[in-house]
Amino acid sequence: MQYWNPSCECMSREEMMKLQTERLIDTVKRIYHNVPVYREKMQEKGIEPGDIKTLDDLKKLPFTYKNDLRDTYPYGFFASPLSEIVRIHASSGTTGKQTVVGYTRKDIDTWAEVTARTLVSAGADKNSLIQVAYGYGLFTGGLGIHYGAERVGASVIPISGGNTKRQIQIMKDFGTTILACTPSYALYMAEEMEELGVKKEDLKLKAGVFGAEQWSENMRKEIEERLGIIAIDIYGLSEIIGPGVSTECHCRCGLHIQEDHFIPEIIDPVTEEVLPPGSKGELVFSTVTKEGIPLIRYRTRDISTLNYEKCECGRTTVRMSKVSGRTDDMLTIRGVNVFPSQIETVLLEFGDTAPHYLLIVDRIDNLDVLEIWVEMNQQLFSDQVKRIEDIERKIRKAIEEILGVSATVKLVEPKTIERSEGKAKRVIDKRKF
Amino acid sequence: MLVKQISVFLENKSGRLAEVTKILADSNIDISALSIADTTDFGILRLIVNDPETAEKALKDNGFTVSCCSVIAISVPDKPGGLAKALSVLESEAIGIEYMYAFVGKAENEALVILRLDNPEKAVDMLEGAGVKVLTSDTVCKL
């Protein structure tokens, strides 16, 4: 099976634009009438749904920022009543509050459709055994791929993340053909396999769909070599739908965006001007089929480029280049999005002013590790070791709860953390992508 | 009868203690007693000095995190059972000892001990009632 849905994936540009236009017009009407925040945003710009007639009018619409979702936490951007919502997921917000998204039954159906396209691009069919080692839960990774795999008719192994020895055992015994996880976890598995004496020849693995974090071509080569598979980059974010927004095909020359559902733009993150195809800038998405939480011109903060040329695989959908960076300070640690400002929220619980802190991220044996330096201050200090160790433990626990990833906390002397022009540096990322 | 102790947060890295003692020397501070509690990552230096206010200010001005608390200083006979007798008084009154350390002074045939207790005022009364010699700040600094 070459394509899951050739009529959409190989549609002519003309047809695609017609479809996108119709859907955009519908979506704009929907959000204007159902989402007060959007109505206000549009009124501020002096536009009404009737002003949106062509795809070119997209640029008249206001942007949606992650902080908009925080300010209207939890359901402010929902365009459907909760009675129509059948699923809720959440991802990291910029502070302590999560970004909440809701899916109607139709949205779940759309999601299964786009993740099915993703899996088929990686070579999946109904004979595949797909091991989903993305986390299940509020994170969209696990359940997103799961529904797509079922849609294709493949056999799903919903193992979720962690417990690497069991992952490898199952991969070998069950005959897994497609692995879905973060690329760094795939490499970690390869390492663990070596340790356990499991060879790639012992596995039936053919392909991997890897996403949820930034990775390099070198990492791809290493994964492909060590696991004997083809490694496919997939992209998605919960605000847009989750995994399934775009995927590489076997040509591995850009990720095909499912643009009948998600219209991409590349903008200059500073001037907010739309840039011509091929230019490098910030990726912005407008969802045009979603009911639960349709977002218009959502600022992903991911840096990429767009290529509208027809791909060798036969698909005509626009391709985005592998994400090359961020326009904000968001980090991805073991697949989890982390904002340094979240740490500040935690530290404020321990005093009136947050002490200076520094996140040090490293990749040791292919696993991301996070160390957080917190400068000792008068509020945290005590002459008793047990009190300080108690505070250290409480900070660590609170950070784990807010971030969703474990971290080690190190209390350091005041002024240890380097300041540039009075502003403390918040992150040192030692990982090489 | 309580003695002021200052505590300083130190990271476990070389040169930190030398730095503290230099700052104190420059401020003409005399150290009577000291102890260090250390963990893998950090240490807490505890000091009894002749002028705790000046010492605290000098260290803070130099970027150290400093706190001040009250401890008691006792002197016990320098012979077997000398300390045991004093501690049994605290135990009978269920006064908890957070930590303690011995220090060296010029007192002959006497051993000197600093105690950090959960109820220092009550402890002073109890110890003195039982005939244990509790030292004032002035005495400690002159030892």
Coordinates of C-alpha atoms in Angstrom, one line a residue:
Chain A
M1 CA 0.0 0.0 0.0
Q2 CA 1.6 3.2 -1.1
Y3 CA -0.9 5.8 0.1
W4 CA -3.6 5.6 2.8
N5 CA -5.8 8.2 1.1
P6 CA -4.5 9.0 -2.4
S7 CA -7.4 11.3 -3.3
C8 CA -6.3 13.7 -0.5
E9 CA -2.5 13.0 -0.5
C10 CA -2.1 13.2 -4.2
M11 CA -4.7 15.9 -4.9
S12 CA -3.9 18.6 -7.5
R13 CA -2.9 22.0 -6.1
E14 CA -5.9 23.6 -7.6
E15 CA -8.3 21.1 -6.0
M16 CA -6.5 21.4 -2.7
M17 CA -6.7 25.1 -2.6
K18 CA -10.4 24.9 -3.4
L19 CA -11.0 22.4 -0.5
Q20 CA -8.8 24.4 1.9
T21 CA -10.7 27.6 1.0
E22 CA -14.1 26.1 1.7
R23 CA -12.9 24.6 4.9
L24 CA -11.2 27.8 6.1
I25 CA -14.4 29.8 5.5
D26 CA -16.4 27.3 7.5
T27 CA -13.9 27.3 10.3
V28 CA -13.7 31.1 10.5
K29 CA -17.5 31.2 10.8
R30 CA -17.4 28.5 13.4
I31 CA -14.9 30.2 15.7
Y32 CA -16.3 33.7 15.3
H33 CA -19.7 32.4 16.5
N34 CA -18.6 29.8 19.1
V35 CA -15.3 31.2 20.6
P36 CA -15.7 34.6 22.3
V37 CA -11.9 35.1 22.3
Y38 CA -11.7 34.7 18.6
R39 CA -14.6 37.0 18.0
E40 CA -12.9 39.7 20.1
K41 CA -9.6 39.1 18.3
M42 CA -11.2 39.5 14.9
Q43 CA -13.2 42.5 16.0
E44 CA -10.0 44.1 17.2
K45 CA -8.6 43.7 13.7
G46 CA -11.9 45.0 12.2
I47 CA -12.7 41.8 10.3
E48 CA -15.8 39.6 10.0
P49 CA -16.2 36.1 8.8
G50 CA -17.5 37.5 5.5
D51 CA -14.1 39.1 4.8
I52 CA -12.5 35.7 4.5
K53 CA -13.1 34.6 0.9
T54 CA -9.8 33.2 -0.4
L55 CA -6.8 31.4 1.0
D56 CA -4.9 34.7 0.6
D57 CA -7.3 36.2 3.2
L58 CA -5.8 33.9 5.8
K59 CA -3.1 36.6 6.5
K60 CA -5.8 39.0 7.6
L61 CA -6.7 36.7 10.5
P62 CA -5.2 37.2 14.0
F63 CA -2.5 34.8 15.3
T64 CA -3.1 32.4 18.2
Y65 CA -0.4 32.1 20.8
K66 CA 0.2 29.4 23.3
N67 CA -0.3 32.0 26.0
D68 CA -3.8 32.7 24.7
L69 CA -4.6 29.1 25.7
R70 CA -3.1 29.7 29.1
D71 CA -5.1 32.9 29.6
T72 CA -8.3 31.1 28.8
Y73 CA -7.4 27.9 30.7
P74 CA -8.9 25.3 30.5
Y75 CA -11.6 25.4 27.9
G76 CA -11.6 29.0 26.6
F77 CA -10.8 28.0 23.0
F78 CA -13.2 25.1 22.8
A79 CA -15.7 25.7 19.9
S80 CA -17.9 22.7 20.9
P81 CA -19.8 22.2 24.2
L82 CA -18.3 19.7 26.6
S83 CA -21.2 17.4 25.8
E84 CA -19.7 17.0 22.3
I85 CA -16.2 16.5 23.5
V86 CA -15.2 12.8 23.8
R87 CA -11.5 13.2 24.7
I88 CA -9.3 15.6 26.5
H89 CA -5.5 15.8 26.2
A90 CA -3.0 18.3 27.6
S91 CA 0.5 19.4 27.1
S92 CA 3.0 21.6 28.9
G93 CA 2.1 25.2 29.2
T94 CA 4.6 28.0 29.6
T95 CA 3.9 28.2 33.3
G96 CA 2.4 25.8 35.8
K97 CA -0.9 25.5 33.8
Q98 CA -1.2 22.9 31.1
T99 CA -2.5 23.6 27.6
V100 CA -5.8 21.7 27.3
V101 CA -7.2 20.4 24.1
G102 CA -10.6 18.6 23.4
Y103 CA -11.7 16.3 20.6
T104 CA -15.2 15.7 19.3
R105 CA -16.0 12.3 17.9
K106 CA -15.3 13.7 14.4
D107 CA -11.9 15.1 15.6
I108 CA -10.9 11.6 16.8
D109 CA -11.9 10.3 13.4
T110 CA -9.8 13.0 11.7
W111 CA -6.9 12.2 14.0
A112 CA -7.1 8.4 13.2
E113 CA -7.2 9.4 9.5
V114 CA -4.0 11.6 9.6
T115 CA -2.1 9.2 11.8
A116 CA -3.1 6.3 9.4
R117 CA -1.6 8.3 6.6
T118 CA 1.5 8.7 8.7
L119 CA 1.9 5.0 9.4
V120 CA 1.2 4.0 5.8
S121 CA 3.9 6.5 4.7
A122 CA 6.3 4.4 6.9
G123 CA 5.2 1.2 5.2
A124 CA 2.4 0.0 7.5
D125 CA -0.5 -2.1 6.4
K126 CA -2.9 -4.5 8.0
N127 CA -0.2 -7.1 8.4
S128 CA 2.0 -4.8 10.5
L129 CA 2.6 -5.2 14.2
I130 CA 3.0 -1.7 15.6
Q131 CA 4.6 -1.3 18.9
V132 CA 3.5 2.1 20.4
A133 CA 6.2 3.1 22.8
Y134 CA 5.1 6.7 23.1
G135 CA 3.5 7.5 26.4
Y136 CA -0.2 6.9 26.8
G137 CA -2.2 9.4 28.8
L138 CA -2.6 13.1 28.6
F139 CA 0.3 13.2 26.2
T140 CA -1.1 12.8 22.6
G141 CA 1.7 10.5 21.4
G142 CA 0.5 7.1 22.5
L143 CA -3.2 7.3 21.8
G144 CA -2.7 9.3 18.6
I145 CA -0.6 6.7 16.9
H146 CA -2.7 3.9 18.5
Y147 CA -5.9 5.1 16.7
G148 CA -4.1 5.5 13.4
A149 CA -2.6 2.0 13.7
E150 CA -6.1 0.5 14.3
R151 CA -7.5 2.5 11.4
V152 CA -4.9 0.9 9.1
G153 CA -5.9 -2.5 10.5
A154 CA -2.5 -3.2 11.9
S155 CA -2.0 -5.1 15.2
V156 CA -1.3 -2.6 17.9
I157 CA 1.0 -3.3 20.8
P158 CA 0.1 -0.5 23.2
I159 CA 3.1 -0.9 25.5
S160 CA 3.5 2.8 26.2
G161 CA 6.9 4.2 27.3
G162 CA 9.6 2.8 29.6
N163 CA 10.6 -0.7 30.8
T164 CA 13.1 -1.1 28.0
K165 CA 14.0 -4.8 28.7
R166 CA 10.3 -5.7 28.3
Q167 CA 10.1 -3.5 25.1
I168 CA 12.9 -5.5 23.5
Q169 CA 11.6 -8.9 24.7
I170 CA 8.2 -8.1 23.2
M171 CA 9.7 -6.6 20.0
K172 CA 11.6 -9.9 19.5
D173 CA 8.9 -12.4 20.7
F174 CA 5.8 -10.7 19.1
G175 CA 7.6 -9.9 15.9
T176 CA 7.1 -6.1 15.9
T177 CA 7.5 -4.6 12.5
I178 CA 7.0 -0.9 13.2
L179 CA 8.3 0.9 16.3
A180 CA 6.8 4.2 17.4
C181 CA 8.7 6.2 20.0
T182 CA 11.0 9.2 20.4
P183 CA 14.2 8.9 18.3
S184 CA 16.4 9.1 21.5
Y185 CA 14.4 6.3 23.0
A186 CA 15.0 4.2 19.8
L187 CA 18.7 4.7 20.2
Y188 CA 18.5 3.9 23.9
M189 CA 16.7 0.6 23.0
A190 CA 19.5 -0.2 20.4
E191 CA 22.0 0.2 23.2
E192 CA 20.1 -1.9 25.6
M193 CA 19.7 -4.6 22.9
E194 CA 23.5 -4.8 22.6
E195 CA 23.7 -5.3 26.3
L196 CA 21.1 -8.0 26.2
G197 CA 22.8 -9.7 23.3
V198 CA 19.8 -9.2 21.0
K199 CA 20.8 -8.6 17.4
K200 CA 18.9 -6.6 14.8
E201 CA 18.7 -9.9 12.8
D202 CA 16.7 -11.3 15.7
L203 CA 13.9 -8.7 15.1
K204 CA 11.3 -8.4 12.3
L205 CA 11.5 -4.6 12.6
K206 CA 11.2 -2.7 9.3
A207 CA 10.5 0.8 10.2
G208 CA 10.2 3.3 12.9
V209 CA 8.1 6.4 13.2
F210 CA 10.0 8.8 15.4
G211 CA 8.9 12.2 16.6
A212 CA 8.1 14.4 19.6
E213 CA 11.6 15.8 19.7
Q214 CA 14.3 17.3 17.5
W215 CA 16.8 15.0 15.9
S216 CA 19.6 15.1 13.4
E217 CA 20.4 13.2 10.2
N218 CA 23.3 11.7 12.1
M219 CA 20.9 10.3 14.6
R220 CA 18.8 8.9 11.8
K221 CA 21.8 7.2 10.3
E222 CA 22.7 5.6 13.6
I223 CA 19.2 4.4 14.4
E224 CA 18.8 2.9 10.9
E225 CA 22.2 1.2 11.1
R226 CA 21.8 -0.2 14.6
L227 CA 18.2 -1.3 14.3
G228 CA 18.3 -2.2 10.6
I229 CA 15.2 -0.2 9.8
I230 CA 14.1 2.9 7.9
A231 CA 13.6 5.8 10.3
I232 CA 10.7 8.2 9.5
D233 CA 10.4 11.6 11.1
I234 CA 6.9 12.5 12.1
Y235 CA 5.6 15.8 13.4
G236 CA 2.7 17.0 15.4
L237 CA 1.6 19.1 18.4
S238 CA -1.4 18.7 20.6
E239 CA -2.7 22.2 19.9
I240 CA -3.1 21.2 16.2
I241 CA -4.1 17.6 16.8
G242 CA -1.1 15.6 18.1
P243 CA 1.0 13.3 15.9
G244 CA -0.3 13.2 12.4
V245 CA 0.2 16.8 11.4
S246 CA 3.0 15.9 9.0
T247 CA 5.2 12.9 8.1
E248 CA 8.1 11.9 6.0
C249 CA 7.6 9.4 3.2
H250 CA 10.2 6.8 2.1
C251 CA 12.0 9.5 0.1
R252 CA 12.8 11.2 3.5
C253 CA 13.0 14.7 1.9
G254 CA 10.7 16.7 4.0
L255 CA 7.5 16.0 5.9
H256 CA 4.2 15.9 4.0
I257 CA 1.7 18.1 5.8
Q258 CA -1.9 16.8 5.8
E259 CA -2.9 20.1 4.4
D260 CA -6.5 19.2 3.7
H261 CA -6.8 19.5 7.5
F262 CA -4.0 21.8 8.5
I263 CA -2.9 24.9 6.4
P264 CA 0.7 25.9 7.0
E265 CA 2.3 29.3 6.7
I266 CA 5.9 30.3 7.3
I267 CA 6.3 33.7 8.9
D268 CA 9.0 36.0 10.1
P269 CA 8.7 35.5 13.9
V270 CA 9.6 39.2 14.5
T271 CA 7.7 41.1 11.8
E272 CA 5.0 38.5 11.6
E273 CA 5.0 38.8 7.8
V274 CA 4.2 35.8 5.8
L275 CA 7.3 34.6 3.9
P276 CA 7.4 33.1 0.4
P277 CA 7.8 29.3 -0.1
G278 CA 11.3 28.1 0.6
S279 CA 12.1 30.8 3.2
K280 CA 13.1 29.8 6.6
G281 CA 10.9 31.0 9.4
E282 CA 8.3 30.1 12.0
L283 CA 5.7 27.5 11.2
V284 CA 2.1 28.6 11.7
F285 CA -0.9 26.3 11.3
S286 CA -4.6 26.8 10.9
T287 CA -6.8 23.8 11.5
V288 CA -9.7 23.7 9.0
T289 CA -11.6 20.6 10.0
K290 CA -11.4 20.5 13.7
E291 CA -14.5 21.0 15.9
G292 CA -13.4 20.7 19.5
I293 CA -10.6 23.3 19.4
P294 CA -10.1 24.8 16.0
L295 CA -7.1 27.1 16.1
I296 CA -6.4 29.7 13.5
R297 CA -2.8 30.8 12.7
Y298 CA -1.3 29.0 15.7
R299 CA 2.3 30.0 16.3
T300 CA 4.2 26.7 16.7
R301 CA 7.5 28.4 17.5
D302 CA 9.1 25.7 15.4
I303 CA 11.5 26.8 12.7
S304 CA 11.1 25.2 9.3
T305 CA 10.6 25.8 5.5
L306 CA 7.9 24.8 3.1
N307 CA 8.3 23.1 -0.3
Y308 CA 5.3 22.9 -2.6
E309 CA 7.0 20.8 -5.3
K310 CA 5.5 17.4 -6.0
C311 CA 7.4 14.7 -4.2
E312 CA 9.0 11.6 -5.9
C313 CA 6.7 9.5 -3.9
G314 CA 3.8 10.9 -5.9
R315 CA 2.3 12.9 -3.1
T316 CA 1.4 16.5 -3.9
T317 CA 1.0 17.7 -0.3
V318 CA 3.4 20.5 0.8
R319 CA 6.5 19.4 2.6
M320 CA 8.0 21.1 5.6
S321 CA 11.7 20.6 6.3
K322 CA 12.8 18.8 9.5
V323 CA 12.3 21.3 12.4
S324 CA 15.6 23.0 12.9
G325 CA 15.0 24.9 16.1
R326 CA 12.7 27.1 18.1
T327 CA 11.9 30.8 18.3
D328 CA 11.3 30.5 22.0
D329 CA 13.1 28.8 24.9
M330 CA 11.1 25.6 24.9
L331 CA 13.1 22.4 25.4
T332 CA 12.1 18.9 24.7
I333 CA 13.3 16.5 27.3
R334 CA 12.5 12.8 26.8
G335 CA 9.7 13.8 24.4
V336 CA 8.2 16.2 27.0
N337 CA 8.0 19.9 26.3
V338 CA 9.6 22.0 29.0
F339 CA 9.5 25.7 29.4
P340 CA 12.1 27.2 31.7
S341 CA 9.4 29.5 33.1
Q342 CA 7.7 26.5 34.5
I343 CA 10.6 26.1 37.0
E344 CA 10.0 29.7 38.2
T345 CA 6.4 28.8 39.0
V346 CA 7.6 25.9 41.2
L347 CA 10.3 28.0 42.9
L348 CA 7.9 30.7 43.8
E349 CA 6.1 28.2 46.1
F350 CA 9.2 28.3 48.3
G351 CA 9.4 32.1 48.9
D352 CA 8.3 35.5 47.8
T353 CA 10.9 35.8 45.1
A354 CA 12.1 33.0 42.9
P355 CA 15.8 32.3 43.3
H356 CA 18.0 32.2 40.2
Y357 CA 17.9 28.9 38.5
L358 CA 19.6 27.2 35.5
L359 CA 18.5 24.1 33.6
I360 CA 21.3 21.9 32.4
V361 CA 20.2 19.4 29.8
D362 CA 22.5 16.6 28.6
R363 CA 22.1 13.3 26.8
I364 CA 23.8 10.5 28.6
D365 CA 23.7 7.0 27.0
N366 CA 21.0 8.3 24.7
L367 CA 18.7 9.4 27.5
D368 CA 18.0 13.0 28.2
V369 CA 18.9 14.1 31.7
L370 CA 17.9 17.3 33.4
E371 CA 19.8 18.9 36.2
I372 CA 18.4 22.1 37.8
W373 CA 20.7 24.4 39.7
V374 CA 19.0 26.6 42.2
E375 CA 20.9 29.4 43.9
M376 CA 20.7 29.2 47.6
N377 CA 19.0 32.2 49.2
Q378 CA 18.0 33.4 52.7
Q379 CA 14.5 31.8 52.3
L380 CA 15.8 28.4 51.5
F381 CA 18.8 28.3 53.8
S382 CA 18.9 26.7 57.3
D383 CA 21.8 25.7 59.6
Q384 CA 20.4 22.2 59.5
V385 CA 21.3 19.7 56.8
K386 CA 18.0 17.8 57.0
R387 CA 16.0 21.1 56.5
I388 CA 18.0 21.9 53.3
E389 CA 17.8 18.3 52.1
D390 CA 14.1 18.4 52.7
I391 CA 13.7 21.6 50.6
E392 CA 15.8 20.1 47.9
R393 CA 13.5 17.0 47.8
K394 CA 10.4 19.2 47.8
I395 CA 11.7 21.3 44.9
R396 CA 12.5 18.1 43.0
K397 CA 9.1 16.6 43.6
A398 CA 7.3 19.8 42.6
I399 CA 9.3 20.1 39.5
E400 CA 8.6 16.5 38.5
E401 CA 4.9 17.1 39.0
I402 CA 4.8 20.3 37.0
L403 CA 7.2 19.2 34.2
G404 CA 6.3 15.6 34.0
V405 CA 10.0 14.6 33.7
S406 CA 12.3 13.8 36.5
A407 CA 15.2 16.1 37.3
T408 CA 18.0 16.3 39.8
V409 CA 18.2 19.5 41.9
K410 CA 21.5 21.0 43.0
L411 CA 21.6 23.9 45.4
V412 CA 24.4 26.2 44.5
E413 CA 25.9 29.3 46.1
P414 CA 24.5 32.7 45.2
K415 CA 26.0 34.3 42.0
T416 CA 27.1 30.9 40.7
I417 CA 24.8 31.2 37.7
E418 CA 26.2 33.4 35.1
R419 CA 24.4 36.6 34.3
S420 CA 24.6 38.4 31.0
E421 CA 23.6 42.1 31.3
G422 CA 22.0 41.4 34.6
K423 CA 19.7 38.7 33.2
A424 CA 20.4 35.2 34.3
K425 CA 21.0 32.5 31.6
R426 CA 18.3 29.9 32.1
V427 CA 19.3 27.0 30.0
I428 CA 22.5 25.1 29.0
D429 CA 21.7 22.5 26.5
K430 CA 24.7 20.2 26.0
R431 CA 22.9 17.8 23.6
K432 CA 24.0 17.7 20.0
F433 CA 21.2 17.4 17.5
Chain B
M1 CA 22.9 32.5 78.2
L2 CA 22.4 31.7 74.6
V3 CA 25.3 32.0 72.1
K4 CA 24.8 33.3 68.6
Q5 CA 26.0 31.0 65.9
I6 CA 26.3 31.9 62.2
S7 CA 25.9 29.4 59.5
V8 CA 27.2 29.7 55.9
F9 CA 26.1 27.8 52.9
L10 CA 29.1 26.4 50.9
E11 CA 29.1 24.4 47.8
N12 CA 31.5 21.5 47.8
K13 CA 34.2 23.0 45.7
S14 CA 37.8 23.9 46.5
G15 CA 38.7 27.3 47.9
R16 CA 35.3 28.1 49.5
L17 CA 36.5 27.7 53.1
A18 CA 39.6 29.7 52.5
E19 CA 37.4 32.5 51.1
V20 CA 35.2 32.6 54.1
T21 CA 38.1 32.7 56.6
K22 CA 39.8 35.4 54.6
I23 CA 36.7 37.6 54.6
L24 CA 36.4 37.1 58.4
A25 CA 40.1 37.8 58.9
D26 CA 39.8 41.1 56.8
S27 CA 36.9 42.1 59.1
N28 CA 39.0 41.3 62.1
I29 CA 36.7 38.6 63.3
D30 CA 38.0 36.0 65.8
I31 CA 36.7 32.5 65.4
S32 CA 36.1 30.6 68.6
A33 CA 34.5 27.5 67.4
L34 CA 33.6 25.9 64.1
S35 CA 32.1 22.8 62.5
I36 CA 31.2 21.7 59.1
A37 CA 28.3 19.5 58.1
D38 CA 28.7 18.1 54.7
T39 CA 26.7 16.2 52.1
T40 CA 27.6 15.1 48.6
D41 CA 26.8 18.5 47.1
F42 CA 27.1 21.1 49.8
G43 CA 28.3 21.9 53.2
I44 CA 27.1 24.1 56.1
L45 CA 29.8 25.9 58.0
R46 CA 28.8 26.8 61.5
L47 CA 30.8 29.4 63.4
I48 CA 31.0 31.0 66.8
V49 CA 32.7 34.3 66.5
N50 CA 33.4 37.3 68.7
D51 CA 31.2 39.7 66.6
P52 CA 28.5 37.7 64.8
E53 CA 26.7 40.8 63.4
T54 CA 29.8 42.1 61.7
A55 CA 30.7 38.6 60.5
E56 CA 27.3 38.0 59.1
K57 CA 27.3 41.4 57.3
A58 CA 30.8 40.8 55.9
L59 CA 29.9 37.4 54.5
K60 CA 26.6 38.6 53.1
D61 CA 28.3 41.5 51.4
N62 CA 30.6 39.0 49.7
G63 CA 27.6 37.1 48.3
F64 CA 27.4 34.2 50.8
T65 CA 24.1 32.9 52.2
V66 CA 24.3 33.3 55.9
S67 CA 21.8 32.6 58.7
C68 CA 22.0 33.2 62.5
C69 CA 20.6 31.0 65.3
S70 CA 21.0 30.5 69.0
V71 CA 23.0 27.6 70.4
I72 CA 24.3 26.9 73.9
A73 CA 27.9 26.3 74.9
I74 CA 28.7 24.1 77.9
S75 CA 31.9 23.1 79.6
V76 CA 32.1 19.7 81.1
P77 CA 34.8 17.9 83.2
D78 CA 37.4 16.5 80.8
K79 CA 37.1 12.9 82.1
P80 CA 35.1 9.8 81.2
G81 CA 31.4 10.4 81.8
G82 CA 31.7 14.2 81.7
L83 CA 29.6 14.7 78.6
A84 CA 27.3 11.8 79.3
K85 CA 26.1 13.5 82.5
A86 CA 25.2 16.7 80.7
L87 CA 23.4 14.9 77.9
S88 CA 21.4 12.7 80.3
V89 CA 19.9 15.9 81.6
L90 CA 18.6 16.8 78.2
E91 CA 17.4 13.3 77.5
S92 CA 15.4 13.2 80.7
E93 CA 13.7 16.4 79.6
A94 CA 13.1 15.1 76.1
I95 CA 15.0 18.0 74.6
G96 CA 16.2 17.0 71.1
I97 CA 19.7 17.7 69.9
E98 CA 19.9 18.8 66.3
Y99 CA 23.6 18.6 66.3
M100 CA 26.6 19.3 68.5
Y101 CA 30.3 19.8 68.2
A102 CA 33.3 20.1 70.5
F103 CA 35.7 22.9 70.3
V104 CA 39.1 23.8 71.8
G105 CA 39.6 26.5 74.3
K106 CA 42.2 27.4 76.9
A107 CA 40.2 26.1 79.8
E108 CA 42.2 23.5 81.7
N109 CA 40.7 20.1 82.5
E110 CA 37.5 21.1 80.9
A111 CA 35.9 20.0 77.6
L112 CA 33.9 22.5 75.6
V113 CA 30.8 21.6 73.6
I114 CA 28.3 23.6 71.4
L115 CA 24.8 22.2 71.3
R116 CA 22.0 23.1 68.8
L117 CA 18.8 22.2 70.6
D118 CA 15.1 22.3 69.8
N119 CA 14.4 24.2 73.0
P120 CA 17.6 26.1 74.1
E121 CA 16.0 28.3 76.8
K122 CA 14.6 25.4 78.7
A123 CA 17.8 23.4 78.2
V124 CA 19.8 26.2 79.8
D125 CA 17.6 26.1 83.0
M126 CA 17.7 22.4 83.2
L127 CA 21.5 22.1 82.6
E128 CA 22.3 24.8 85.2
G129 CA 19.8 23.2 87.6
A130 CA 21.8 19.9 87.3
G131 CA 25.1 21.7 87.9
V132 CA 26.3 21.8 84.3
K133 CA 28.4 24.8 83.5
V134 CA 26.7 26.9 80.7
L135 CA 28.9 29.5 79.1
T136 CA 28.0 33.0 78.0
S137 CA 29.0 34.4 74.6
D138 CA 31.6 36.6 76.3
T139 CA 33.2 33.6 78.0
V140 CA 33.2 31.6 74.8
C141 CA 34.9 34.3 72.9
K142 CA 37.6 34.8 75.6
L143 CA 38.4 31.1 75.8

